[in-house]
Tab-separated table of C-alpha atoms and ligand atoms in Angstrom:
chain	number	residue	atom	x	y	z
A	87	MET	CA	209.657	23.743	218.731
A	88	LYS	CA	206.893	24.412	216.155
A	89	ILE	CA	203.378	23.290	217.061
A	90	ALA	CA	200.293	23.268	214.805
A	91	ILE	CA	197.053	23.043	216.745
A	92	ILE	CA	193.945	22.040	214.815
A	93	GLY	CA	190.713	23.328	216.357
A	94	ALA	CA	190.095	26.483	218.401
A	95	GLY	CA	187.724	25.091	221.005
A	96	VAL	CA	188.707	25.084	224.649
A	97	ALA	CA	191.035	22.089	224.171
A	98	GLY	CA	192.938	23.792	221.346
A	99	MET	CA	193.068	27.239	222.936
A	100	THR	CA	194.282	26.061	226.357
A	101	CYS	CA	196.938	23.959	224.623
A	102	ALA	CA	197.999	26.914	222.527
A	103	VAL	CA	198.460	29.089	225.617
A	104	GLU	CA	200.346	26.412	227.554
A	105	PHE	CA	202.749	25.597	224.704
A	106	ALA	CA	203.293	29.272	223.845
A	107	GLU	CA	204.050	30.093	227.489
A	108	ARG	CA	206.713	27.393	227.451
A	109	GLY	CA	208.401	28.942	224.431
A	110	ALA	CA	206.945	26.905	221.538
A	111	ALA	CA	206.042	28.587	218.236
A	112	VAL	CA	202.289	27.975	218.075
A	113	GLU	CA	199.901	28.250	215.137
A	114	ILE	CA	196.193	27.395	215.440
A	115	PHE	CA	194.039	26.365	212.462
A	116	GLU	CA	190.278	26.613	212.904
A	117	GLN	CA	187.794	25.732	210.176
A	118	ALA	CA	185.174	28.282	211.296
A	119	GLN	CA	185.489	31.989	210.505
A	120	GLY	CA	185.797	32.817	214.210
A	121	PHE	CA	184.850	31.452	217.620
A	122	GLY	CA	181.278	30.303	217.248
A	123	PRO	CA	178.611	27.643	217.075
A	124	LYS	CA	180.674	25.052	215.186
A	125	SER	CA	182.392	24.267	218.470
A	126	CYS	CA	180.945	22.562	221.493
A	127	SER	CA	182.824	25.075	223.628
A	128	TRP	CA	180.574	27.894	222.370
A	129	TYR	CA	177.547	26.390	224.124
A	130	ALA	CA	179.137	25.406	227.420
A	131	GLY	CA	177.970	26.685	230.774
A	132	GLY	CA	181.584	27.413	231.713
A	133	MET	CA	181.198	25.934	235.180
A	134	LEU	CA	184.500	25.117	236.876
A	135	SER	CA	183.052	22.725	239.437
A	136	PRO	CA	185.542	20.029	240.402
A	137	TRP	CA	183.683	19.020	243.563
A	138	CYS	CA	180.094	19.118	242.291
A	139	GLU	CA	181.222	16.979	239.358
A	140	TYR	CA	182.331	14.280	241.810
A	141	GLU	CA	178.690	13.310	241.687
A	142	HIS	CA	179.029	11.306	238.503
A	143	SER	CA	182.722	11.269	237.740
A	144	ALA	CA	185.987	9.642	238.571
A	145	GLU	CA	188.036	11.008	241.462
A	146	LEU	CA	190.616	12.238	238.953
A	147	ILE	CA	188.126	14.836	237.704
A	148	ALA	CA	188.365	16.665	241.023
A	149	GLU	CA	192.161	16.501	241.047
A	150	PHE	CA	192.584	17.708	237.460
A	151	GLY	CA	189.693	20.142	237.896
A	152	GLU	CA	191.395	21.813	240.858
A	153	GLN	CA	194.614	22.209	238.834
A	154	SER	CA	192.623	23.688	235.949
A	155	LEU	CA	190.826	26.113	238.229
A	156	ALA	CA	194.192	27.516	239.350
A	157	TRP	CA	195.302	27.729	235.699
A	158	TRP	CA	192.221	29.720	234.650
A	159	THR	CA	192.458	32.054	237.630
A	160	LYS	CA	196.048	32.967	236.763
A	161	ARG	CA	195.349	33.679	233.111
A	162	VAL	CA	191.789	34.847	232.514
A	163	PRO	CA	190.652	38.022	234.304
A	164	THR	CA	186.954	37.240	233.896
A	165	VAL	CA	186.942	34.076	236.034
A	166	VAL	CA	184.224	34.514	238.666
A	167	ARG	CA	185.076	32.835	241.972
A	168	GLN	CA	181.799	32.982	243.863
A	169	GLY	CA	181.309	29.242	244.385
A	170	SER	CA	178.261	27.310	243.278
A	171	LEU	CA	174.986	26.432	244.914
A	172	VAL	CA	173.055	23.156	244.768
A	173	LEU	CA	169.359	23.233	245.630
A	174	ALA	CA	166.293	21.008	245.624
A	175	HIS	CA	162.642	21.768	246.235
A	176	GLY	CA	161.228	20.298	249.484
A	177	ARG	CA	159.704	17.237	247.812
A	178	TYR	CA	163.109	16.311	246.395
A	179	SER	CA	165.155	16.975	249.529
A	180	SER	CA	166.365	13.350	249.476
A	181	GLU	CA	168.160	14.237	246.208
A	182	LEU	CA	170.179	16.810	248.116
A	183	VAL	CA	171.153	14.206	250.723
A	184	ALA	CA	172.177	11.762	247.994
A	185	PHE	CA	174.171	14.492	246.197
A	186	SER	CA	175.954	15.411	249.428
A	187	ARG	CA	177.036	11.777	249.886
A	188	ARG	CA	178.541	11.640	246.430
A	189	THR	CA	180.396	14.979	246.580
A	190	THR	CA	182.853	16.815	248.783
A	191	ARG	CA	184.089	20.294	249.877
A	192	TYR	CA	180.662	21.856	250.506
A	193	GLU	CA	178.923	23.658	253.348
A	194	GLU	CA	175.302	22.992	254.247
A	195	LEU	CA	173.122	26.121	254.221
A	196	ASP	CA	169.722	26.766	255.779
A	197	ALA	CA	167.026	29.032	254.330
A	198	ALA	CA	168.435	32.195	255.929
A	199	ALA	CA	171.940	31.539	254.634
A	200	ILE	CA	170.599	30.848	251.132
A	201	GLY	CA	168.809	34.213	251.179
A	202	GLU	CA	171.999	35.977	252.264
A	203	LEU	CA	174.043	34.435	249.468
A	204	GLU	CA	171.397	34.797	246.763
A	205	PRO	CA	168.739	37.364	247.752
A	206	ALA	CA	166.663	36.425	244.682
A	207	LEU	CA	166.147	32.949	246.172
A	208	LYS	CA	165.176	34.167	249.641
A	209	GLY	CA	162.298	32.140	251.094
A	210	ARG	CA	162.212	29.702	248.161
A	211	PHE	CA	164.421	26.853	249.452
A	212	LEU	CA	164.985	25.321	252.881
A	213	ARG	CA	168.397	23.757	252.383
A	214	ALA	CA	171.316	23.982	249.981
A	215	LEU	CA	174.877	22.829	249.487
A	216	PHE	CA	177.395	25.596	248.899
A	217	PHE	CA	180.643	24.762	247.077
A	218	ARG	CA	182.575	27.860	248.076
A	219	ASP	CA	185.776	27.182	246.093
A	220	GLU	CA	184.168	26.622	242.720
A	221	ALA	CA	184.078	29.179	239.899
A	222	HIS	CA	182.729	29.885	236.441
A	223	VAL	CA	183.661	31.680	233.231
A	224	ASP	CA	181.724	32.978	230.269
A	225	PRO	CA	183.095	30.496	227.703
A	226	ARG	CA	182.888	32.915	224.785
A	227	LYS	CA	184.829	35.621	226.608
A	228	ALA	CA	187.274	33.057	227.955
A	229	LEU	CA	188.109	31.798	224.442
A	230	ARG	CA	188.775	35.365	223.333
A	231	SER	CA	190.995	35.997	226.366
A	232	LEU	CA	193.008	32.896	225.516
A	233	ALA	CA	193.330	34.100	221.923
A	234	ASP	CA	194.651	37.481	223.126
A	235	ARG	CA	197.176	35.702	225.292
A	236	VAL	CA	198.397	33.427	222.492
A	237	ILE	CA	198.826	36.405	220.173
A	238	ALA	CA	200.646	38.387	222.880
A	239	LEU	CA	203.028	35.425	223.214
A	240	GLY	CA	203.768	35.503	219.480
A	241	GLY	CA	201.353	32.745	218.406
A	242	ARG	CA	199.083	32.970	215.351
A	243	ILE	CA	195.453	31.976	214.825
A	244	HIS	CA	194.113	31.220	211.341
A	245	PHE	CA	190.324	31.122	211.067
A	246	GLY	CA	188.526	29.645	208.060
A	247	VAL	CA	191.281	27.076	207.490
A	248	THR	CA	191.051	23.293	207.876
A	249	CYS	CA	194.080	21.202	208.687
A	250	ALA	CA	193.854	19.627	205.215
A	251	ASP	CA	194.680	23.028	203.691
A	252	GLN	CA	197.908	23.310	205.610
A	253	SER	CA	201.246	21.625	205.197
A	254	THR	CA	202.240	20.577	208.681
A	255	ASN	CA	205.343	18.525	207.855
A	256	ASP	CA	207.757	20.725	209.725
A	257	ARG	CA	205.868	20.799	212.999
A	258	LEU	CA	204.151	18.635	215.555
A	259	VAL	CA	200.388	18.495	215.002
A	260	ILE	CA	198.039	18.536	217.968
A	261	ASP	CA	194.508	17.617	216.932
A	262	CYS	CA	191.884	19.257	219.142
A	263	THR	CA	188.964	18.918	216.754
A	264	GLY	CA	186.539	17.458	219.289
A	265	TRP	CA	183.657	15.544	217.744
A	266	ALA	CA	185.095	15.993	214.219
A	267	ALA	CA	187.911	13.575	215.160
A	268	ARG	CA	185.503	10.639	215.554
A	269	HIS	CA	186.796	8.934	212.392
A	270	HIS	CA	190.293	8.827	213.893
A	271	LEU	CA	189.340	7.918	217.460
A	272	LYS	CA	187.048	4.999	217.028
A	273	ASP	CA	185.532	4.721	220.491
A	274	LEU	CA	184.628	8.434	220.633
A	275	ARG	CA	180.873	8.878	221.032
A	276	GLY	CA	178.604	11.926	221.004
A	277	VAL	CA	176.518	13.137	223.926
A	278	LYS	CA	174.101	15.828	222.852
A	279	GLY	CA	173.761	18.870	225.067
A	280	GLU	CA	171.029	21.490	224.667
A	281	MET	CA	170.927	24.917	226.260
A	282	LEU	CA	169.127	28.253	226.321
A	283	LEU	CA	170.281	31.790	226.875
A	284	LEU	CA	167.718	33.935	228.678
A	285	ARG	CA	167.724	37.586	229.695
A	286	SER	CA	165.860	38.705	232.779
A	287	LYS	CA	165.827	42.117	234.403
A	288	GLU	CA	164.047	40.718	237.449
A	289	VAL	CA	166.374	37.939	238.581
A	290	THR	CA	169.914	38.419	239.840
A	291	LEU	CA	172.198	35.503	240.657
A	292	ARG	CA	175.866	35.698	241.573
A	293	ARG	CA	176.879	32.099	240.997
A	294	PRO	CA	175.804	28.947	239.126
A	295	VAL	CA	172.844	27.214	240.708
A	296	ARG	CA	172.116	23.519	240.169
A	297	LEU	CA	168.564	22.418	240.724
A	298	LEU	CA	168.264	18.753	241.636
A	299	ASP	CA	165.166	17.123	240.284
A	300	PRO	CA	164.990	13.394	239.506
A	301	ARG	CA	163.252	14.079	236.190
A	302	ILE	CA	164.838	17.309	234.992
A	303	PRO	CA	168.176	18.142	236.595
A	304	ALA	CA	169.260	21.556	235.337
A	305	TYR	CA	171.536	24.439	236.141
A	306	ILE	CA	171.577	28.167	235.574
A	307	VAL	CA	174.791	30.112	235.114
A	308	PRO	CA	174.651	33.914	235.404
A	309	ARG	CA	176.486	36.052	232.876
A	310	PRO	CA	176.826	39.841	232.749
A	311	ASP	CA	173.910	42.113	231.714
A	312	GLY	CA	171.099	39.940	233.087
A	313	VAL	CA	171.917	36.982	230.819
A	314	PHE	CA	171.547	33.409	232.107
A	315	MET	CA	172.668	30.185	230.506
A	316	VAL	CA	170.205	27.387	231.264
A	317	GLY	CA	171.550	23.884	230.683
A	318	ALA	CA	171.927	21.253	229.849
A	319	THR	CA	170.477	18.045	228.540
A	320	MET	CA	172.588	14.888	228.361
A	321	ILE	CA	171.337	12.734	225.519
A	322	GLU	CA	173.198	9.789	223.986
A	323	SER	CA	172.838	11.174	220.476
A	324	GLU	CA	175.169	12.410	217.764
A	325	ASP	CA	172.644	14.770	216.194
A	326	ALA	CA	173.324	18.364	217.143
A	327	SER	CA	171.033	19.863	214.532
A	328	ARG	CA	168.087	20.850	216.756
A	329	ILE	CA	166.910	21.288	220.303
A	330	THR	CA	163.702	19.296	220.818
A	331	ALA	CA	160.448	20.818	222.063
A	332	ARG	CA	160.610	18.516	225.099
A	333	SER	CA	164.094	19.709	226.061
A	334	MET	CA	163.080	23.331	225.658
A	335	VAL	CA	160.009	22.861	227.859
A	336	GLU	CA	162.058	21.026	230.481
A	337	LEU	CA	164.829	23.619	230.625
A	338	LEU	CA	162.310	26.468	230.844
A	339	SER	CA	160.345	24.625	233.540
A	340	ALA	CA	163.514	24.183	235.567
A	341	ALA	CA	164.337	27.893	235.256
A	342	CYS	CA	160.813	28.913	236.270
A	343	SER	CA	160.784	26.547	239.197
A	344	LEU	CA	164.018	28.128	240.421
A	345	HIS	CA	162.441	31.570	240.119
A	346	PRO	CA	159.010	32.316	238.605
A	347	ALA	CA	160.254	35.590	237.074
A	348	PHE	CA	162.105	33.542	234.464
A	349	ALA	CA	158.681	33.071	232.835
A	350	GLU	CA	158.971	36.694	231.652
A	351	ALA	CA	162.571	36.366	230.467
A	352	GLU	CA	163.565	37.007	226.856
A	353	VAL	CA	164.829	33.915	225.020
A	354	LEU	CA	168.061	35.122	223.437
A	355	GLU	CA	169.409	31.898	222.035
A	356	ILE	CA	168.674	28.198	221.729
A	357	GLY	CA	171.632	25.909	221.157
A	358	ALA	CA	172.678	22.295	220.809
A	359	GLN	CA	176.029	20.608	220.287
A	360	VAL	CA	177.644	17.209	220.622
A	361	ARG	CA	180.041	16.598	223.502
A	362	PRO	CA	182.895	14.304	222.464
A	363	ALA	CA	183.197	11.461	224.998
A	364	PHE	CA	185.124	8.213	225.436
A	365	PRO	CA	183.406	5.210	227.067
A	366	ASP	CA	184.741	6.066	230.567
A	367	ASN	CA	183.867	9.774	230.095
A	368	MET	CA	187.505	10.714	230.806
A	369	PRO	CA	189.536	12.773	228.332
A	370	ARG	CA	192.607	11.223	226.692
A	371	ILE	CA	195.817	12.303	225.069
A	372	VAL	CA	196.534	9.864	222.252
A	373	TRP	CA	200.037	10.191	220.825
A	374	ARG	CA	200.369	8.713	217.348
A	375	ARG	CA	203.257	8.822	214.924
A	376	ASP	CA	201.803	11.692	212.901
A	377	ARG	CA	199.842	13.647	215.505
A	378	ILE	CA	198.666	13.947	219.081
A	379	HIS	CA	194.929	13.885	219.772
A	380	ILE	CA	193.543	15.606	222.859
A	381	ASN	CA	189.891	14.753	223.064
A	382	GLY	CA	186.967	13.249	224.959
A	383	PHE	CA	186.256	16.195	227.236
A	384	TYR	CA	182.596	15.178	227.550
A	385	ARG	CA	180.921	17.602	230.011
A	386	HIS	CA	184.263	18.807	231.391
A	387	GLY	CA	186.041	20.754	228.655
A	388	PHE	CA	186.382	23.988	230.624
A	389	LEU	CA	186.909	22.125	233.854
A	390	LEU	CA	189.708	19.882	232.582
A	391	ALA	CA	191.305	21.210	229.382
A	392	PRO	CA	194.050	23.229	231.149
A	393	ALA	CA	195.242	20.193	233.128
A	394	PHE	CA	195.403	18.138	229.934
A	395	ALA	CA	197.185	20.953	228.083
A	396	CYS	CA	199.843	20.914	230.838
A	397	MET	CA	200.168	17.113	230.606
A	398	ALA	CA	200.554	17.321	226.830
A	399	ALA	CA	203.229	20.032	227.154
A	400	ASP	CA	205.062	17.974	229.813
A	401	ALA	CA	205.025	14.964	227.489
A	402	VAL	CA	206.092	16.816	224.332
A	403	LEU	CA	208.554	19.340	225.719
A	404	ASN	CA	209.984	17.471	228.730
A	405	GLY	CA	209.475	13.824	227.708
A	406	GLU	CA	207.434	13.164	230.861
A	407	ARG	CA	205.161	10.115	230.795
A	408	SER	CA	201.745	10.387	232.388
A	409	SER	CA	199.005	7.836	232.878
A	410	GLN	CA	196.678	10.022	230.785
A	411	VAL	CA	198.889	9.802	227.676
A	412	GLU	CA	198.397	6.751	225.443
A	413	TYR	CA	201.152	6.004	222.940
A	414	GLU	CA	199.990	4.298	219.724
A	415	ASP	CA	202.119	3.376	216.685
A	416	CYS	CA	205.069	5.225	218.204
A	417	ALA	CA	208.597	3.904	217.912
B	802	FAD	C1	175.249	22.582	226.578
B	802	FAD	C2	176.637	22.274	227.074
B	802	FAD	C3	177.046	22.718	228.322
B	802	FAD	C4	178.334	22.450	228.787
B	802	FAD	N1	178.744	22.976	229.988
B	802	FAD	C5	180.008	22.775	230.418
B	802	FAD	C6	180.458	23.354	231.628
B	802	FAD	O1	179.706	24.081	232.310
B	802	FAD	N2	181.740	23.130	232.031
B	802	FAD	C7	182.610	22.372	231.285
B	802	FAD	O2	183.747	22.189	231.698
B	802	FAD	N3	182.203	21.815	230.118
B	802	FAD	C8	180.926	21.989	229.668
B	802	FAD	N4	180.510	21.435	228.506
B	802	FAD	C9	181.430	20.562	227.784
B	802	FAD	C10	182.412	21.336	226.921
B	802	FAD	O3	181.715	22.289	226.161
B	802	FAD	C11	183.166	20.364	225.992
B	802	FAD	O4	183.781	19.360	226.768
B	802	FAD	C12	184.255	21.131	225.237
B	802	FAD	O5	183.710	22.243	224.592
B	802	FAD	C13	184.969	20.274	224.214
B	802	FAD	O6	185.974	21.106	223.685
B	802	FAD	P1	186.860	20.722	222.438
B	802	FAD	O7	187.822	21.841	222.259
B	802	FAD	O8	187.373	19.335	222.594
B	802	FAD	O9	185.844	20.658	221.197
B	802	FAD	P2	185.129	21.883	220.438
B	802	FAD	O10	184.784	22.966	221.384
B	802	FAD	O11	184.033	21.295	219.647
B	802	FAD	O12	186.263	22.454	219.476
B	802	FAD	C14	186.692	21.749	218.330
B	802	FAD	C15	187.030	22.788	217.255
B	802	FAD	O13	187.676	22.140	216.162
B	802	FAD	C16	187.218	22.744	214.968
B	802	FAD	N5	187.490	21.799	213.872
B	802	FAD	C17	186.908	20.597	213.653
B	802	FAD	N6	187.455	20.000	212.571
B	802	FAD	C18	188.415	20.859	212.098
B	802	FAD	C19	189.350	20.794	211.014
B	802	FAD	N7	189.433	19.740	210.199
B	802	FAD	N8	190.198	21.835	210.838
B	802	FAD	C20	190.155	22.925	211.648
B	802	FAD	N9	189.280	23.030	212.694
B	802	FAD	C21	188.444	21.993	212.922
B	802	FAD	C22	185.748	22.990	215.232
B	802	FAD	O14	185.208	23.955	214.335
B	802	FAD	C23	185.783	23.467	216.675
B	802	FAD	O15	185.936	24.877	216.745
B	802	FAD	C24	179.232	21.680	227.994
B	802	FAD	C25	178.822	21.232	226.751
B	802	FAD	C26	177.532	21.525	226.276
B	802	FAD	C27	177.126	21.067	224.897
């Protein structure tokens, strides 16, 4: 079967790998000249945190997230499985209790255990929750790994091409254009996310750390070479053009309150993008006569895209019906 995938964000690339692995002839069309800032995926933290995300998500997120975690681990060599850590300063310790009630699959750590796991945080926090089974990826490297895999499986990627430029009559079109598909998916909304990339020679972290704070919840994800992604705001806004001064101050404050040495870090990058989200914040596969849309990944594109790619492949290649696939205008 021939498949044309529009959009090379995480939704498109995971789909491309899944369909190619099952023997389909896959071509991807991406409007940008390469992987980069036109996609929401470029700015993601890359956290694969099914159990932390229980905090504000449906139960299905954990189930699909666990499946996706296994998918990533099998295919992408740079997945880091060191768990994730959730912390709060003493005055916000009730936040940690509330978080623990809304989540699952964690261990409670005391100050000594925190220092053993993350020496840089020794003596700074009294209690933490440790989600041992969680993982993270560097999204930019992960997209490139998926591209290598698609090409090795015989697929092709065309950058600098929009779907309008391509005749797709002889193949099934899978639209993974994220926020750009809003004119076709009318209840899709945008949730702005802002982030920073910092470099510090003084701080070392092995795993993502979430800092609970009722005013400024934030997280820091370590990447190689002393780079840290600090994220992310959640603003009901469809304007991705700028990060605001307030958001920048808040993200930097969160980083410095985790470790004061972040005050001396280099600011490598400032970014903002719009997360595509449906009203229930769950992704959907919408099968229409002329194309299939896979969209609405909200804050869970890396966490959930593989599970949805598998569901789409099951539906298309095996005719399997799943509760996550909506059929519209189909015979
Ligand atoms: C700051 C931030 C932090 C985040 N952190 C995490 C995290 O830690 N974990 C997690 O799981 N998720 C995270 N997310 C969410 C995640 O990034 C999104 O859910 C995900 O990137 C959405 O992927 P997508 O492929 O649907 O869309 P996109 O990544 O936006 O990809 C869509 C692609 O389609 C292309 N395109 C659009 N129109 C056309 C066209 N006509 N023709 C060809 N190409 C087209 C675009 O150029 C783009 O490359 C975060 C998001 C943000 C903003």
